Coordinates of C-alpha atoms and ligand atoms in Angstrom, one line a residue:
M1469 CA 180.7 32.9 73.2
K1470 CA 177.6 31.7 75.0
Q1471 CA 175.7 34.3 76.9
V1472 CA 174.5 33.1 80.3
S1473 CA 171.9 34.4 82.8
V1474 CA 172.6 33.2 86.3
L1475 CA 169.6 33.4 88.6
G1476 CA 170.4 33.1 92.3
A1477 CA 174.0 34.1 91.6
T1478 CA 174.7 34.7 95.3
G1479 CA 173.7 31.2 96.4
S1480 CA 175.6 27.9 96.5
I1481 CA 174.5 26.9 92.9
G1482 CA 175.5 30.5 91.9
D1483 CA 179.0 29.9 93.5
S1484 CA 179.5 26.6 91.7
T1485 CA 178.3 27.9 88.4
L1486 CA 180.5 31.0 88.5
A1487 CA 183.4 28.9 89.6
V1488 CA 183.0 26.8 86.4
I1489 CA 182.6 29.9 84.2
R1490 CA 185.8 31.5 85.7
K1491 CA 187.7 28.5 84.3
H1492 CA 186.2 29.0 80.8
L1493 CA 186.0 32.7 80.2
D1494 CA 186.8 32.2 76.6
Q1495 CA 183.5 30.3 76.1
F1496 CA 181.0 32.2 78.3
K1497 CA 179.9 35.7 78.9
I1498 CA 177.6 36.6 81.8
H1499 CA 174.6 38.4 80.4
S1500 CA 172.8 38.8 83.8
L1501 CA 173.0 37.9 87.4
S1502 CA 170.3 37.9 90.0
A1503 CA 170.3 38.2 93.8
H1504 CA 167.7 38.7 96.5
T1505 CA 169.2 40.2 99.7
N1506 CA 173.0 39.6 99.5
V1507 CA 174.2 43.1 98.6
K1508 CA 177.9 42.7 99.3
K1509 CA 178.2 39.6 97.3
I1510 CA 176.3 40.7 94.2
V1511 CA 178.2 44.0 94.1
K1512 CA 181.5 42.0 94.2
L1513 CA 180.3 39.6 91.5
T1514 CA 179.0 42.5 89.3
L1515 CA 182.4 44.2 89.4
E1516 CA 184.1 41.0 88.5
F1517 CA 181.9 39.8 85.6
L1518 CA 180.5 43.2 84.4
P1519 CA 177.2 41.7 83.2
E1520 CA 174.7 43.6 81.1
Y1521 CA 172.1 43.5 83.9
V1522 CA 171.8 42.7 87.6
V1523 CA 168.3 41.9 88.9
I1524 CA 167.6 42.5 92.6
T1525 CA 164.3 41.0 93.9
D1526 CA 164.3 42.5 97.4
E1527 CA 163.4 46.2 97.4
V1528 CA 165.7 47.3 100.3
A1529 CA 168.7 45.4 98.7
Y1530 CA 167.9 47.0 95.4
V1531 CA 168.3 50.5 96.7
S1532 CA 171.7 49.7 98.2
V1533 CA 173.0 47.8 95.1
K1534 CA 171.8 50.6 92.8
S1535 CA 173.7 53.2 94.8
E1536 CA 176.9 51.0 95.2
L1537 CA 177.0 50.4 91.5
E1538 CA 176.2 53.9 90.4
N1539 CA 179.4 54.3 88.4
C1540 CA 179.3 50.8 86.9
Q1541 CA 178.1 50.2 83.3
T1542 CA 175.9 47.3 84.4
K1543 CA 172.2 48.2 84.5
V1544 CA 170.7 47.4 88.0
V1545 CA 167.0 46.6 87.8
Y1546 CA 164.4 45.6 90.4
G1547 CA 161.7 42.8 90.7
T1548 CA 160.8 39.3 89.5
A1549 CA 159.1 40.7 86.4
C1550 CA 162.6 41.8 85.2
L1551 CA 163.9 38.3 85.7
D1552 CA 161.2 36.9 83.4
Q1553 CA 162.0 39.5 80.8
L1554 CA 165.7 39.1 80.9
V1555 CA 165.7 35.3 80.6
S1556 CA 163.6 35.6 77.5
E1557 CA 166.0 38.0 75.7
S1558 CA 167.1 36.7 72.4
V1559 CA 170.8 37.2 73.1
V1560 CA 170.6 34.8 76.1
D1561 CA 171.8 31.3 75.3
L1562 CA 171.7 29.6 78.7
V1563 CA 169.7 30.2 81.8
V1564 CA 170.9 28.8 85.1
A1565 CA 167.9 28.5 87.5
G1566 CA 169.6 28.7 90.9
I1567 CA 166.9 30.5 92.9
V1568 CA 165.7 28.6 95.9
G1569 CA 162.1 27.8 96.3
N1570 CA 158.9 28.5 94.4
A1571 CA 160.1 32.1 94.1
G1572 CA 162.0 30.9 91.1
M1573 CA 159.0 29.3 89.4
P1574 CA 157.9 32.3 87.2
S1575 CA 161.4 32.8 85.8
V1576 CA 161.7 29.1 85.1
L1577 CA 158.4 29.2 83.2
A1578 CA 159.5 32.3 81.3
A1579 CA 162.8 30.7 80.2
V1580 CA 160.9 27.5 79.1
A1581 CA 158.2 29.5 77.3
A1582 CA 161.0 31.4 75.4
G1583 CA 162.5 28.1 74.2
K1584 CA 165.8 28.6 76.1
T1585 CA 168.3 26.0 77.2
L1586 CA 167.5 25.9 80.9
L1587 CA 170.0 24.5 83.3
L1588 CA 167.6 23.6 86.2
A1589 CA 168.7 23.5 89.8
N1590 CA 165.5 25.0 91.2
K1591 CA 163.7 21.8 91.8
E1592 CA 160.8 23.5 93.7
A1593 CA 159.7 25.1 90.4
I1594 CA 159.3 21.8 88.6
V1595 CA 157.7 20.1 91.6
S1596 CA 155.1 22.8 91.8
A1597 CA 154.5 23.5 88.1
G1598 CA 155.7 20.2 86.5
H1599 CA 152.6 20.0 84.2
L1600 CA 153.0 23.6 83.1
V1601 CA 156.7 23.3 82.5
M1602 CA 156.3 20.2 80.4
S1603 CA 153.5 21.6 78.3
L1604 CA 155.4 24.9 77.7
A1605 CA 158.6 22.9 76.8
A1606 CA 156.7 20.8 74.3
K1607 CA 155.4 23.9 72.6
S1608 CA 158.6 26.0 72.6
G1609 CA 161.1 23.2 72.1
A1610 CA 163.1 24.4 75.2
K1611 CA 165.9 22.1 76.3
I1612 CA 165.9 21.4 80.0
I1613 CA 169.2 20.1 81.4
P1614 CA 168.9 19.1 85.0
L1615 CA 171.7 20.2 87.3
D1616 CA 170.5 18.4 90.4
S1617 CA 173.2 15.7 90.6
E1618 CA 170.9 12.7 90.5
H1619 CA 168.9 13.9 87.5
N1620 CA 172.1 15.1 85.8
A1621 CA 173.5 11.6 86.3
I1622 CA 170.4 10.1 84.7
Y1623 CA 170.6 12.7 81.9
Q1624 CA 174.3 11.7 81.3
C1625 CA 173.4 7.9 81.3
L1626 CA 170.6 8.5 78.8
G1627 CA 172.8 10.5 76.4
Q1628 CA 171.2 11.1 73.0
Q1629 CA 168.0 9.4 74.0
Y1630 CA 167.0 12.2 76.5
Q1631 CA 164.1 14.3 75.4
V1632 CA 162.6 16.4 78.1
G1633 CA 159.4 14.8 79.5
V1634 CA 159.7 11.7 77.4
R1635 CA 160.4 8.2 78.8
P1636 CA 163.0 6.4 76.7
A1637 CA 161.6 3.1 75.4
D1638 CA 164.4 0.9 76.7
V1639 CA 164.4 2.2 80.2
N1640 CA 163.0 -0.2 82.8
S1641 CA 163.4 2.0 85.9
I1642 CA 165.7 4.6 87.4
T1643 CA 167.4 4.6 90.8
L1644 CA 168.1 7.8 92.6
T1645 CA 170.8 7.6 95.2
A1646 CA 170.6 9.5 98.5
S1647 CA 173.4 10.3 100.9
G1648 CA 170.8 9.8 103.7
G1649 CA 171.7 13.2 105.2
P1650 CA 173.1 13.6 108.7
F1651 CA 170.4 11.6 110.5
W1652 CA 169.7 8.4 108.6
Q1653 CA 171.1 6.3 111.4
K1654 CA 169.7 8.4 114.3
P1655 CA 166.7 6.8 116.2
E1656 CA 163.5 8.6 115.4
N1657 CA 162.8 9.4 119.1
E1658 CA 165.8 11.7 119.0
F1659 CA 164.5 13.8 116.1
L1660 CA 162.8 16.1 118.6
H1661 CA 166.1 17.4 119.8
I1662 CA 167.7 18.1 116.4
T1663 CA 168.8 21.7 116.1
P1664 CA 169.0 23.8 112.9
E1665 CA 172.8 23.9 113.2
Q1666 CA 172.9 20.0 113.2
A1667 CA 170.4 19.8 110.3
V1668 CA 172.3 22.2 108.0
A1669 CA 175.6 20.4 108.5
H1670 CA 175.4 18.0 105.6
P1671 CA 178.0 15.2 105.6
K1672 CA 178.7 15.2 101.9
W1673 CA 177.4 18.3 100.1
D1674 CA 177.9 22.0 100.9
M1675 CA 174.6 23.6 100.0
G1676 CA 172.1 26.4 101.0
A1677 CA 170.2 26.1 104.3
K1678 CA 166.8 25.1 102.8
I1679 CA 168.1 22.2 100.7
S1680 CA 170.3 21.0 103.6
V1681 CA 167.3 20.7 105.9
D1682 CA 165.4 19.0 103.0
S1683 CA 168.3 16.5 102.8
A1684 CA 168.1 15.8 106.5
T1685 CA 164.3 15.1 106.4
L1686 CA 164.7 13.2 103.1
M1687 CA 162.1 15.7 101.7
N1688 CA 164.9 16.5 99.2
K1689 CA 164.8 13.0 97.9
G1690 CA 161.0 13.2 97.8
L1691 CA 161.1 16.4 95.8
E1692 CA 163.7 14.7 93.5
I1693 CA 161.3 11.8 92.9
I1694 CA 158.7 14.3 91.8
E1695 CA 161.3 16.1 89.7
A1696 CA 162.3 12.8 88.0
H1697 CA 158.7 11.9 87.5
W1698 CA 158.3 15.0 85.3
L1699 CA 161.7 15.2 83.6
F1700 CA 161.8 11.5 82.5
N1701 CA 158.0 10.8 82.5
M1702 CA 158.3 7.9 85.0
P1703 CA 155.7 6.7 87.4
N1704 CA 156.3 6.4 91.1
N1705 CA 156.9 2.6 90.9
D1706 CA 159.7 2.9 88.4
I1707 CA 161.6 5.4 90.5
N1708 CA 163.7 3.7 93.1
V1709 CA 165.6 5.3 96.0
L1710 CA 168.8 3.8 97.6
V1711 CA 170.7 5.3 100.5
H1712 CA 174.4 5.4 99.4
P1713 CA 176.3 7.2 102.1
Q1714 CA 179.5 7.8 100.1
S1715 CA 177.6 9.9 97.5
I1716 CA 179.9 8.7 94.7
I1717 CA 177.2 7.1 92.4
H1718 CA 174.9 10.0 91.7
S1719 CA 172.1 7.9 90.2
M1720 CA 171.5 5.0 87.8
V1721 CA 169.4 3.9 84.8
N1722 CA 168.2 0.3 84.7
F1723 CA 167.6 -0.7 81.1
I1724 CA 165.2 -3.4 79.9
D1725 CA 168.0 -5.8 79.0
G1726 CA 169.3 -5.8 82.6
S1727 CA 172.2 -3.4 82.0
V1728 CA 172.6 -0.6 84.5
L1729 CA 174.4 2.6 83.7
A1730 CA 175.6 4.8 86.6
Q1731 CA 177.3 8.1 86.7
M1732 CA 180.0 8.6 89.4
G1733 CA 182.1 11.4 90.6
N1734 CA 183.1 13.2 93.8
P1735 CA 180.2 15.1 95.4
D1736 CA 180.9 18.4 93.8
M1737 CA 178.2 20.4 92.1
Q1738 CA 180.8 21.8 89.6
I1739 CA 180.7 18.5 87.9
P1740 CA 177.0 18.4 86.9
I1741 CA 177.1 22.1 86.3
S1742 CA 180.1 21.7 83.9
Y1743 CA 178.1 19.2 81.9
G1744 CA 175.1 21.5 81.8
L1745 CA 177.1 24.6 80.8
G1746 CA 178.9 22.6 78.1
V1747 CA 175.5 21.5 76.8
D1748 CA 176.6 17.9 76.4
K1749 CA 180.2 18.7 75.6
R1750 CA 182.5 18.0 78.5
L1751 CA 184.4 21.0 79.9
K1752 CA 187.8 20.5 81.5
N1753 CA 187.4 20.5 85.2
D1754 CA 190.7 19.3 86.7
A1755 CA 190.1 20.2 90.3
N1756 CA 188.3 17.1 91.5
F1757 CA 189.1 13.6 90.2
L1758 CA 187.6 10.5 91.8
N1759 CA 190.0 8.1 93.6
L1760 CA 188.0 4.9 94.1
L1761 CA 191.0 3.2 95.7
E1762 CA 191.0 5.8 98.4
I1763 CA 187.2 5.4 98.9
G1764 CA 187.5 1.6 99.0
S1765 CA 183.9 0.5 99.1
L1766 CA 180.5 1.8 97.9
T1767 CA 177.6 0.7 100.1
F1768 CA 173.8 0.8 99.7
V1769 CA 170.9 0.4 102.1
A1770 CA 167.1 0.8 101.7
A1771 CA 165.6 4.2 102.4
D1772 CA 163.3 4.2 105.4
C1773 CA 160.0 5.8 104.5
Q1774 CA 158.5 5.1 107.9
K1775 CA 161.2 7.1 109.8
F1776 CA 161.6 9.7 107.0
K1777 CA 157.9 10.4 106.4
C1778 CA 158.6 13.2 103.9
L1779 CA 159.8 10.7 101.4
Q1780 CA 156.5 8.8 101.6
L1781 CA 154.6 12.2 101.4
A1782 CA 156.3 12.9 98.1
R1783 CA 155.2 9.5 96.7
D1784 CA 151.7 10.2 98.0
A1785 CA 151.7 13.5 96.3
I1786 CA 152.5 11.9 92.9
S1787 CA 149.7 9.4 93.5
L1788 CA 147.2 12.1 94.4
G1789 CA 148.3 14.0 91.3
G1790 CA 147.1 17.5 90.2
I1791 CA 148.1 20.2 92.6
A1792 CA 149.2 17.8 95.4
P1793 CA 153.0 18.3 94.7
A1794 CA 152.5 22.1 94.7
I1795 CA 150.7 21.9 98.1
L1796 CA 153.4 19.7 99.6
N1797 CA 156.2 22.0 98.3
A1798 CA 154.6 25.2 99.6
A1799 CA 153.9 23.6 103.0
N1800 CA 157.4 22.3 103.2
E1801 CA 158.9 25.7 102.4
V1802 CA 157.0 27.2 105.4
T1803 CA 157.8 24.3 107.8
V1804 CA 161.5 24.3 106.9
D1805 CA 161.6 28.1 107.5
A1806 CA 159.8 27.6 110.8
F1807 CA 162.3 24.9 111.8
L1808 CA 165.3 27.1 110.9
N1809 CA 163.7 29.9 113.0
R1810 CA 163.2 27.5 115.9
R1811 CA 159.4 27.8 115.8
I1812 CA 158.9 24.1 115.3
G1813 CA 160.9 20.9 116.0
F1814 CA 162.6 18.8 113.3
N1815 CA 160.0 16.0 113.7
Q1816 CA 157.2 18.5 113.1
I1817 CA 158.3 19.3 109.6
A1818 CA 156.9 16.0 108.3
E1819 CA 153.9 16.3 110.6
Y1820 CA 152.7 19.7 109.3
N1821 CA 153.5 18.8 105.7
D1822 CA 151.3 15.7 106.1
R1823 CA 148.5 17.8 107.6
M1824 CA 148.6 20.3 104.8
L1825 CA 148.9 17.7 102.0
N1826 CA 145.8 16.0 103.3
Q1827 CA 143.7 19.0 104.3
I1828 CA 143.6 21.3 101.3
D1829 CA 140.8 20.6 98.9
I1830 CA 141.2 22.7 95.7
E1831 CA 140.3 21.9 92.2
A1832 CA 143.0 21.5 89.6
V1833 CA 144.7 24.7 88.6
E1834 CA 145.8 25.6 85.0
S1835 CA 147.7 28.8 84.9
M1836 CA 150.8 30.1 86.6
E1837 CA 148.7 32.8 88.3
Q1838 CA 146.5 30.2 89.8
L1839 CA 149.5 28.2 91.0
L1840 CA 151.0 31.2 92.6
Q1841 CA 147.7 31.9 94.4
L1842 CA 147.5 28.4 95.6
D1843 CA 151.1 28.6 96.8
Q1844 CA 150.3 31.7 98.8
Q1845 CA 147.1 30.1 100.2
V1846 CA 149.0 27.0 101.4
R1847 CA 151.7 29.2 103.0
T1848 CA 149.1 31.2 104.9
Q1849 CA 147.3 28.1 106.1
T1850 CA 150.5 26.3 107.1
N1851 CA 151.6 29.4 109.1
T1852 CA 148.2 29.5 110.8
L1853 CA 148.4 25.9 111.7
I1854 CA 151.9 26.3 113.2
K1855 CA 150.7 29.4 115.2
Q1856 CA 147.6 27.6 116.5
K1857 CA 149.7 24.6 117.6
T1858 CA 152.4 26.7 119.2
N1859 CA 149.9 28.9 121.1
H1860 CA 148.1 25.8 122.2
Q1861 CA 151.3 24.3 123.6
S1862 CA 152.5 27.5 125.4
Ligands
NDP2673 P1 171.0 29.2 98.5 O1 170.2 29.4 99.7 O2 172.5 29.0 98.7 O3 170.8 30.3 97.4 C1 169.6 30.7 97.0 C2 169.6 31.8 96.0 O4 168.3 32.3 95.7 C3 170.4 33.1 96.4 O5 171.0 33.7 95.3 C4 169.3 34.0 97.0 O6 169.6 35.4 97.0 C5 168.2 33.7 96.0 N1 166.8 33.9 96.6 C6 166.4 33.5 97.8 N2 165.1 33.9 98.0 C7 164.7 34.5 96.8 C8 163.5 35.1 96.4 N3 162.4 35.2 97.2 N4 163.5 35.7 95.1 C9 164.6 35.6 94.3 N5 165.7 35.0 94.7 C10 165.8 34.5 95.9 O7 170.4 27.9 97.8 P2 171.1 26.8 96.9 O8 172.0 27.5 95.9 O9 171.7 25.7 97.7 O10 169.9 26.2 96.1 C11 169.3 26.8 95.0 C12 168.3 25.8 94.3 O11 169.1 24.7 93.7 C13 167.3 25.1 95.3 O12 166.2 24.9 94.6 C14 168.0 23.8 95.6 O13 167.1 22.8 95.9 C15 168.7 23.5 94.2 N6 169.8 22.6 94.4 C16 170.9 23.0 95.1 C17 172.0 22.2 95.2 C18 173.3 22.7 95.9 O14 174.3 22.0 95.9 N7 173.2 23.8 96.6 C19 172.1 20.9 94.6 C20 170.9 20.5 93.8 C21 169.8 21.4 93.7 P3 170.3 36.1 98.2 O15 171.4 35.2 98.7 O16 170.9 37.3 97.6 O17 169.3 36.5 99.2
MG2674 MG1 170.1 16.3 94.4

């Protein structure tokens, strides 16, 4: 039995992870679950899986969960420090990093420092702290299996050759595919009128609100370029992006002899998560087989970095190096939130991200504490910028 800690159990990645685990209860035991605010769902999940621990990171939610689970044998604990402690426990075999945003970064670092097998969905953590994640993994020997479908596809294509943070010698380049999100064919002058409801309605994937908006701006693909840069130790120029609206090919590896290996499947996160949970052994997942005859054709077009500026900003952040990706990520978390709360327009997400990426002038940071401080500082400045602009306009 493998003991699993599922961080962000109440989210979309949490749903898919627990759906896979339900099909294989003879192989997995839930050691711990985490939630932030969703009291109803975490109480239900706890009563179903009876984990050793439940961690709640929002104080108000914690009080409610604690009282609702008063008679349950599961220990209910509060705060992010508990997350870091639990993922490091020796009984834990697998940690699923499914928290959204940089809030998940400390627990990702804790799992890596403890040498765990980390199933990584939380891309913001590796975007912000890539350097730290890689140096900790090199020291601890932690295995990082990407769950993000593109990186999981590359991971599958590389097979035995994959070693976290090491570029395999016979790889020429990699190609990340992108669905293009809901607006890839929309004229840029209509971006101003896009509503949060339209932006979160992804044509191919059912995901949380933040990543859905990131997919619509193509910031998600930008964050994924940075994620691939760290995981596979590839420079900007060797990471290609192709819009592939059917979302069947999840990514490809282009080898030095001209061979290309691609991984295909229906757009369903249970597939990459199954491969992660199986730790390279395939788990039976009979719900969702691919029917290429029904799909008929697979098409590809170039990604438009002019129209989707966030994609270019991510490439700029890699070129700038150091803390630039962390700045871009923090600014983007604020601008996406502001868009979802109707404080700024869709087109302004890229505009403010660009301003922040090019305005902050901070020396390199070394530790997690410094990175968290930087993250906070960028968030404050981005919010101030938005307020100033909004006040000026009204
Ligand atoms: P959701 O919004 O659906 O879920 C987010 C989870 O994180 C919830 O469990 C939420 O708790 C928890 N959470 C939110 N804020 C905090 C916080 N401040 N501290 C601790 N926990 C918090 O997101 P997704 O599941 O869609 O995405 C999770 C991560 O996986 C993201 O980084 C995303 O980019 C990545 N990813 C997601 C994919 C998908 O298909 N959804 C695909 C590839 C990557 P609660 O709900 O209780 O408030
Ligand atoms: Mg992805």
